[in-house]
Structure formats: C-alpha cells, structure tokens
Amino acid sequence: MNGWHMTAPQIQNLLIVLLLISYAGMEYFSGRYKATVKATANDTKLELFMFLSLLAITQPLAILVTNKLGTWLAPDLKGALTDWPWWAMVGLLLLVDDMTQYWWHRLSHSPLFWPLHRAHHSAEYMSIRVTFRNNFFYYLMMPGLWFAGALLYLGVGGLVYALYIVVKLTVIVGAHCAWRWDEALYRIPAMRPVMWVLERTISTPATHWAHHAITNEDGVGHYKGNFGNLLFIWDMIFGTAKITRQYPAQVGLIDDKLFGQERWQEQMFYPVMQSQREHSALKFGGTIYEENKTPSTKPKARQ
C-alpha cells in the first residue's frame, strides 16, 4: 500500500495556516493586539469579506481565466517552463509577481486608483487582519495575480511556487503585524549589520508602518513611498525608500478623522457603490484629502 504524500498546494496551505496562527499568537501574547487594535464592526466586515472574496473569487478566477486563455491562444506553451531550475523560477516570480505588485501599489496611490486602495489605509491600527484589506477591484485588477496565473500555466508551479507564496506571505503579514518583530532586533548591537541588510531587502514593520502613517510631518511617516511587498529592494532601486527604524505614532487617514469612517460597502465595492460622505474619494469627482488642509479648504489630490 502506497503511503500518503501531501501535494504542493496542501503543503502551502498548511504552512500558511501555521504562519497566521503564529503571528496571531504573537499579537495576542505580546499584548500588542489588545493595546493597539481598536477595530469597529465596520472594520471587521470589510476585512472578513475581502479576505473571503480574494480566496473564493479573485484568485481562483485569475487562475481559471489565464488557464483557459492559454489553452485557447497558446496550447503549445503549456508547461513550457517546467524544466527550469528552481532559482530561475523564483527569479521570474520576483520580477513578474513582486515587482509588478510594487508598481501596482505605487500606481494605486495616484488620484485615479487611490479609491481602489484607500480601504487598506483606512484602518487606524496595524495587525495581520489588515493584510488583505482592500477594494474588491484592487485585487481583481492586480497584474501580479494574472501574471502568476500565466506562470502556473507555463509550468512555474509545484513546490517552488508554493514555497514562494509562503515566504512572501511571511514577510507581508509580518510587516503588518501588531507585534513588531524587528523592534527587539534593532536594540541588539550585534544585529545591526544584519538589520542594515535586511531592512533594505524585505519589507519590515518599521518601513511598512511608515507607509501607513497618518502624516509625513513627523519625519517618520512615508505614505508616498515604501511600496514594496516582499522585496523592499524595489523601493531602493526606484527611489521611494525611507528607513528611520522608528514607527509612526498614528496610522490611518486624516479625512476619516475629520468626516467619519467610510462604510465597508463603499470601501469594498467602489465604484459600483459610492459614498455619501461630505468629503470622500469614494465617489465620482471625489479627491484624496491632503494633510494640512482644513475641511473648509478645497482638498487637492495627494500624489
């Protein structure tokens, strides 16, 4: 009788579950979750429904459609990259998935696409629960998801892709985690050279929390940069990096403080659903609220 062996997707899913449990445990046992995460029912609905829609709709749809298109348009290319060495597959994934996600993230901070990404920054706390908090169409239009589907069709799959996803999520979830894993390491003198390299290579809590800061005025916040997901290298290369080894005192959005939190429906389903709030980017003709502007001043788009 043959022994049972786990498939690559099963290994991936098991490792991701263990990863999320580990980070959630650190948030809880460190006391950081109780002390800093003040989520409303509105927050919870947005985060839960977005996470479920990504798993159940967006990601499977991208894989299904790219597979169907590949079979129709390029049947001879199916599995063409299967024999590539693992390091070449990883390199291709970093370029086609992670670098394109950097540019999509950067583009989403422009006036045109900000409404599709705004939900990710409207949380007034940092936690693993914020990781996939976004607009439904933000993920549906994310180039990296579709490119990943194409790579799977071309044969970049199996354990290489599974472990790539696990490593990427380890970094991304860790960068949002309420427990700041890099904080203690910064205080160890012997770790300074290691941390110097690490914080320029991958996203860390310090660099990513700065991206979520409510203001740039404190010298720590940097919502106009630090766009990297797995690799922070892209920010270093393309001139959007800021490293302070400090954490912003507050995260979130100024306009939510002034006008109240947007409802989860508009945050998730804009432009199909639009906000009725006094000032909002989530309606046609709306703009991004610029800091240092009072409610009576017409806000300008934040670049």
C-alpha positions as CSV (number, residue, x, y, z in Angstrom):
1,M,0.0,0.0,0.0
2,N,1.5,3.3,-1.0
3,G,2.0,6.0,1.7
4,W,0.1,9.2,1.5
5,H,2.0,12.2,0.3
6,M,1.0,15.8,0.6
7,T,0.7,17.8,-2.6
8,A,2.4,21.2,-3.1
9,P,-0.9,23.1,-2.6
10,Q,-1.6,21.2,0.6
11,I,1.9,21.9,1.9
12,Q,1.4,25.6,1.0
13,N,-2.0,25.8,2.8
14,L,-0.7,24.1,5.9
15,L,2.3,26.4,6.2
16,I,0.1,29.4,5.6
17,V,-2.3,28.4,8.4
18,L,0.6,27.8,10.8
19,L,2.1,31.1,9.8
20,L,-1.2,33.0,10.5
21,I,-1.6,31.2,13.8
22,S,1.9,32.1,14.8
23,Y,1.6,35.8,14.0
24,A,-1.8,35.9,15.7
25,G,-0.3,34.3,18.7
26,M,2.5,36.8,18.9
27,E,-0.1,39.7,18.6
28,Y,-2.1,38.2,21.4
29,F,0.6,37.1,23.9
30,S,2.7,40.3,23.4
31,G,-0.3,42.3,24.4
32,R,0.0,44.4,21.3
33,Y,-3.4,43.4,19.8
34,K,-5.3,44.3,23.0
35,A,-3.4,47.5,23.4
36,T,-3.5,48.9,19.9
37,V,-6.2,47.2,17.7
38,K,-9.5,49.1,18.2
39,A,-11.5,47.7,15.3
40,T,-15.1,48.5,14.7
41,A,-17.8,46.2,13.3
42,N,-17.4,48.1,10.1
43,D,-13.6,47.2,10.0
44,T,-14.3,43.6,10.7
45,K,-16.9,43.2,7.9
46,L,-14.6,44.8,5.4
47,E,-11.6,42.7,6.4
48,L,-13.5,39.4,6.6
49,F,-15.4,39.9,3.3
50,M,-12.3,41.0,1.4
51,F,-10.3,38.0,2.6
52,L,-13.1,35.6,1.7
53,S,-13.6,37.2,-1.7
54,L,-9.9,37.0,-2.5
55,L,-9.7,33.3,-1.7
56,A,-13.1,32.3,-3.1
57,I,-13.4,34.6,-6.2
58,T,-10.5,36.7,-7.3
59,Q,-7.5,34.3,-7.1
60,P,-9.4,31.2,-8.5
61,L,-10.8,33.4,-11.3
62,A,-7.4,34.6,-12.3
63,I,-6.0,31.1,-12.4
64,L,-9.1,29.8,-14.3
65,V,-9.2,32.6,-16.9
66,T,-5.4,32.5,-17.6
67,N,-5.5,28.7,-18.0
68,K,-8.5,29.0,-20.4
69,L,-6.8,31.8,-22.4
70,G,-3.5,29.9,-22.5
71,T,-5.2,26.7,-23.7
72,W,-7.0,28.7,-26.4
73,L,-4.3,31.1,-27.6
74,A,-1.0,29.2,-26.8
75,P,-1.7,25.5,-26.2
76,D,1.9,24.6,-27.2
77,L,3.3,26.7,-24.3
78,K,1.5,24.8,-21.5
79,G,4.2,23.6,-19.2
80,A,7.0,25.2,-21.2
81,L,8.9,26.3,-18.1
82,T,8.5,23.1,-16.2
83,D,12.2,22.1,-16.6
84,W,13.6,25.4,-15.5
85,P,15.8,25.3,-12.4
86,W,14.1,26.4,-9.2
87,W,16.2,29.5,-8.8
88,A,15.2,30.7,-12.3
89,M,11.6,30.2,-11.5
90,V,12.0,32.2,-8.3
91,G,13.7,35.0,-10.2
92,L,10.9,35.1,-12.7
93,L,8.3,35.2,-9.9
94,L,10.1,38.1,-8.2
95,L,10.1,40.1,-11.5
96,V,6.6,39.1,-12.8
97,D,4.8,39.0,-9.5
98,D,6.6,41.0,-6.8
99,M,8.0,43.9,-8.9
100,T,4.7,44.3,-10.8
101,Q,2.9,44.4,-7.4
102,Y,5.3,47.2,-6.4
103,W,4.3,49.3,-9.4
104,W,0.6,48.5,-9.0
105,H,0.9,49.5,-5.3
106,R,2.7,52.7,-6.3
107,L,0.1,53.5,-9.0
108,S,-2.7,52.9,-6.5
109,H,-1.5,56.0,-4.6
110,S,-2.3,58.2,-7.6
111,P,-5.6,60.1,-7.7
112,L,-7.1,57.8,-10.3
113,F,-6.5,54.5,-8.5
114,W,-6.5,55.7,-4.9
115,P,-10.2,54.7,-4.3
116,L,-9.3,51.1,-5.1
117,H,-6.6,51.1,-2.4
118,R,-7.9,53.5,0.2
119,A,-9.5,50.8,2.3
120,H,-6.1,49.4,3.1
121,H,-5.1,52.7,4.7
122,S,-8.3,53.5,6.5
123,A,-7.6,51.1,9.3
124,E,-6.5,53.0,12.4
125,Y,-4.3,50.1,13.6
126,M,-1.8,47.7,12.3
127,S,-2.4,44.0,12.5
128,I,-2.3,40.8,10.4
129,R,-6.0,41.4,9.8
130,V,-5.2,44.5,7.7
131,T,-3.0,42.5,5.2
132,F,-5.7,41.8,2.6
133,R,-8.0,44.8,3.5
134,N,-8.6,46.4,0.1
135,N,-11.2,47.2,-2.5
136,F,-12.6,44.2,-4.4
137,F,-11.5,45.6,-7.7
138,Y,-8.0,46.4,-6.4
139,Y,-7.2,42.7,-6.4
140,L,-9.3,41.9,-9.5
141,M,-7.1,44.4,-11.5
142,M,-3.8,43.5,-9.8
143,P,-1.4,42.5,-12.6
144,G,0.6,40.2,-10.4
145,L,-2.3,37.8,-9.8
146,W,-2.9,37.4,-13.5
147,F,0.8,37.1,-14.3
148,A,1.0,34.4,-11.6
149,G,-1.9,32.5,-13.3
150,A,0.0,32.7,-16.6
151,L,3.2,31.4,-14.9
152,L,1.3,28.5,-13.4
153,Y,0.0,27.7,-16.9
154,L,3.6,27.9,-18.2
155,G,4.8,25.4,-15.7
156,V,6.1,27.5,-12.8
157,G,4.3,25.6,-10.1
158,G,4.7,22.7,-7.7
159,L,6.7,23.2,-4.6
160,V,8.7,26.2,-5.9
161,Y,5.5,28.3,-6.3
162,A,4.1,27.0,-3.0
163,L,7.2,28.0,-1.0
164,Y,7.5,31.3,-2.8
165,I,4.0,32.2,-1.7
166,V,4.7,31.1,1.9
167,V,7.9,33.2,2.1
168,K,6.1,36.2,0.5
169,L,3.2,36.0,3.0
170,T,5.6,35.5,5.9
171,V,7.2,38.9,5.0
172,I,3.9,40.7,4.1
173,V,1.9,39.5,7.1
174,G,4.8,40.2,9.3
175,A,5.1,43.8,8.0
176,H,1.5,44.4,9.1
177,C,1.6,42.5,12.4
178,A,0.8,44.4,15.6
179,W,3.8,42.6,17.1
180,R,6.8,44.4,15.6
181,W,9.3,41.6,15.2
182,D,12.1,44.0,14.1
183,E,11.9,46.2,17.2
184,A,13.8,44.0,19.5
185,L,16.4,43.2,16.9
186,Y,17.2,46.9,16.4
187,R,18.3,47.0,20.1
188,I,20.9,44.2,19.8
189,P,24.3,45.7,18.8
190,A,25.4,42.5,17.1
191,M,22.4,42.5,14.9
192,R,23.0,46.0,13.4
193,P,24.8,44.8,10.3
194,V,22.3,42.1,9.7
195,M,19.3,44.5,10.1
196,W,21.0,47.1,7.9
197,V,20.9,44.5,5.0
198,L,17.5,43.0,6.0
199,E,15.6,46.3,6.1
200,R,16.9,47.2,2.6
201,T,16.0,43.7,1.2
202,I,12.5,42.9,2.5
203,S,9.6,44.9,4.0
204,T,9.7,45.2,7.7
205,P,7.3,46.6,10.3
206,A,9.3,49.8,10.6
207,T,9.4,50.6,6.9
208,H,5.8,49.4,6.2
209,W,4.2,51.0,9.2
210,A,5.7,54.3,7.9
211,H,3.8,53.8,4.7
212,H,0.6,53.5,6.7
213,A,1.3,56.7,8.8
214,I,-1.4,59.3,9.0
215,T,1.1,62.0,8.4
216,N,4.5,62.7,6.9
217,E,5.1,65.7,9.1
218,D,6.8,63.8,12.0
219,G,9.7,62.7,9.9
220,V,8.8,59.0,10.3
221,G,5.7,58.7,8.1
222,H,6.2,58.0,4.4
223,Y,2.9,57.3,2.7
224,K,4.4,58.5,-0.6
225,G,6.8,55.6,-0.6
226,N,7.9,52.3,0.9
227,F,5.6,50.4,-1.5
228,G,7.5,47.1,-1.5
229,N,5.6,43.9,-0.7
230,L,8.0,41.0,-0.4
231,L,11.1,42.9,-1.5
232,F,12.0,46.4,-0.3
233,I,14.7,46.4,-2.9
234,W,12.3,47.8,-5.4
235,D,11.9,51.0,-3.2
236,M,15.7,51.2,-3.0
237,I,16.1,50.9,-6.8
238,F,13.3,53.2,-7.8
239,G,13.9,55.9,-5.2
240,T,10.9,55.5,-2.9
241,A,12.6,54.2,0.2
242,K,12.7,55.8,3.6
243,I,14.3,54.0,6.6
244,T,14.1,55.5,10.1
245,R,13.9,52.4,12.3
246,Q,11.0,54.2,14.0
247,Y,7.3,53.7,14.0
248,P,4.6,56.3,13.4
249,A,2.6,57.4,16.4
250,Q,-0.6,57.0,14.4
251,V,-1.8,55.3,11.3
252,G,-5.0,55.8,9.2
253,L,-6.4,58.7,7.2
254,I,-6.9,62.3,8.2
255,D,-10.2,62.6,6.3
256,D,-11.7,59.7,8.4
257,K,-10.8,61.7,11.5
258,L,-12.5,64.8,10.1
259,F,-15.6,63.3,8.4
260,G,-16.0,59.8,10.0
261,Q,-15.2,56.4,8.7
262,E,-16.5,55.3,5.3
263,R,-18.9,52.4,5.3
264,W,-17.4,49.0,4.5
265,Q,-19.7,48.6,1.4
266,E,-18.3,51.7,-0.3
267,Q,-14.7,50.8,0.6
268,M,-15.1,47.3,-0.8
269,F,-17.2,47.9,-3.9
270,Y,-16.4,51.4,-5.2
271,P,-17.2,52.4,-7.9
272,V,-20.3,50.2,-8.0
273,M,-21.2,51.7,-4.7
274,Q,-20.3,55.3,-3.8
275,S,-20.0,57.2,-0.6
276,Q,-22.5,59.9,0.5
277,R,-20.0,61.4,2.9
278,E,-19.3,65.2,2.9
279,H,-15.8,64.7,1.6
280,S,-14.8,61.4,0.0
281,A,-12.6,59.9,-2.6
282,L,-15.1,57.1,-2.9
283,K,-17.5,59.0,-5.3
284,F,-17.2,60.3,-8.8
285,G,-15.5,63.7,-8.7
286,G,-14.0,63.0,-5.2
287,T,-10.4,63.7,-4.4
288,I,-7.8,62.4,-2.0
289,Y,-7.7,64.5,1.2
290,E,-4.4,66.3,1.5
291,E,-2.9,66.8,5.0
292,N,-2.7,70.4,6.4
293,K,-5.9,71.3,4.6
294,T,-8.9,72.3,6.7
295,P,-12.4,70.9,5.9
296,S,-13.3,74.4,4.5
297,T,-10.5,74.3,2.0
298,K,-10.9,72.5,-1.2
299,P,-8.7,69.5,-0.9
300,K,-6.1,68.6,-3.5
301,A,-5.1,65.2,-4.7
302,R,-2.4,63.6,-2.7
303,Q,0.2,62.2,-5.0
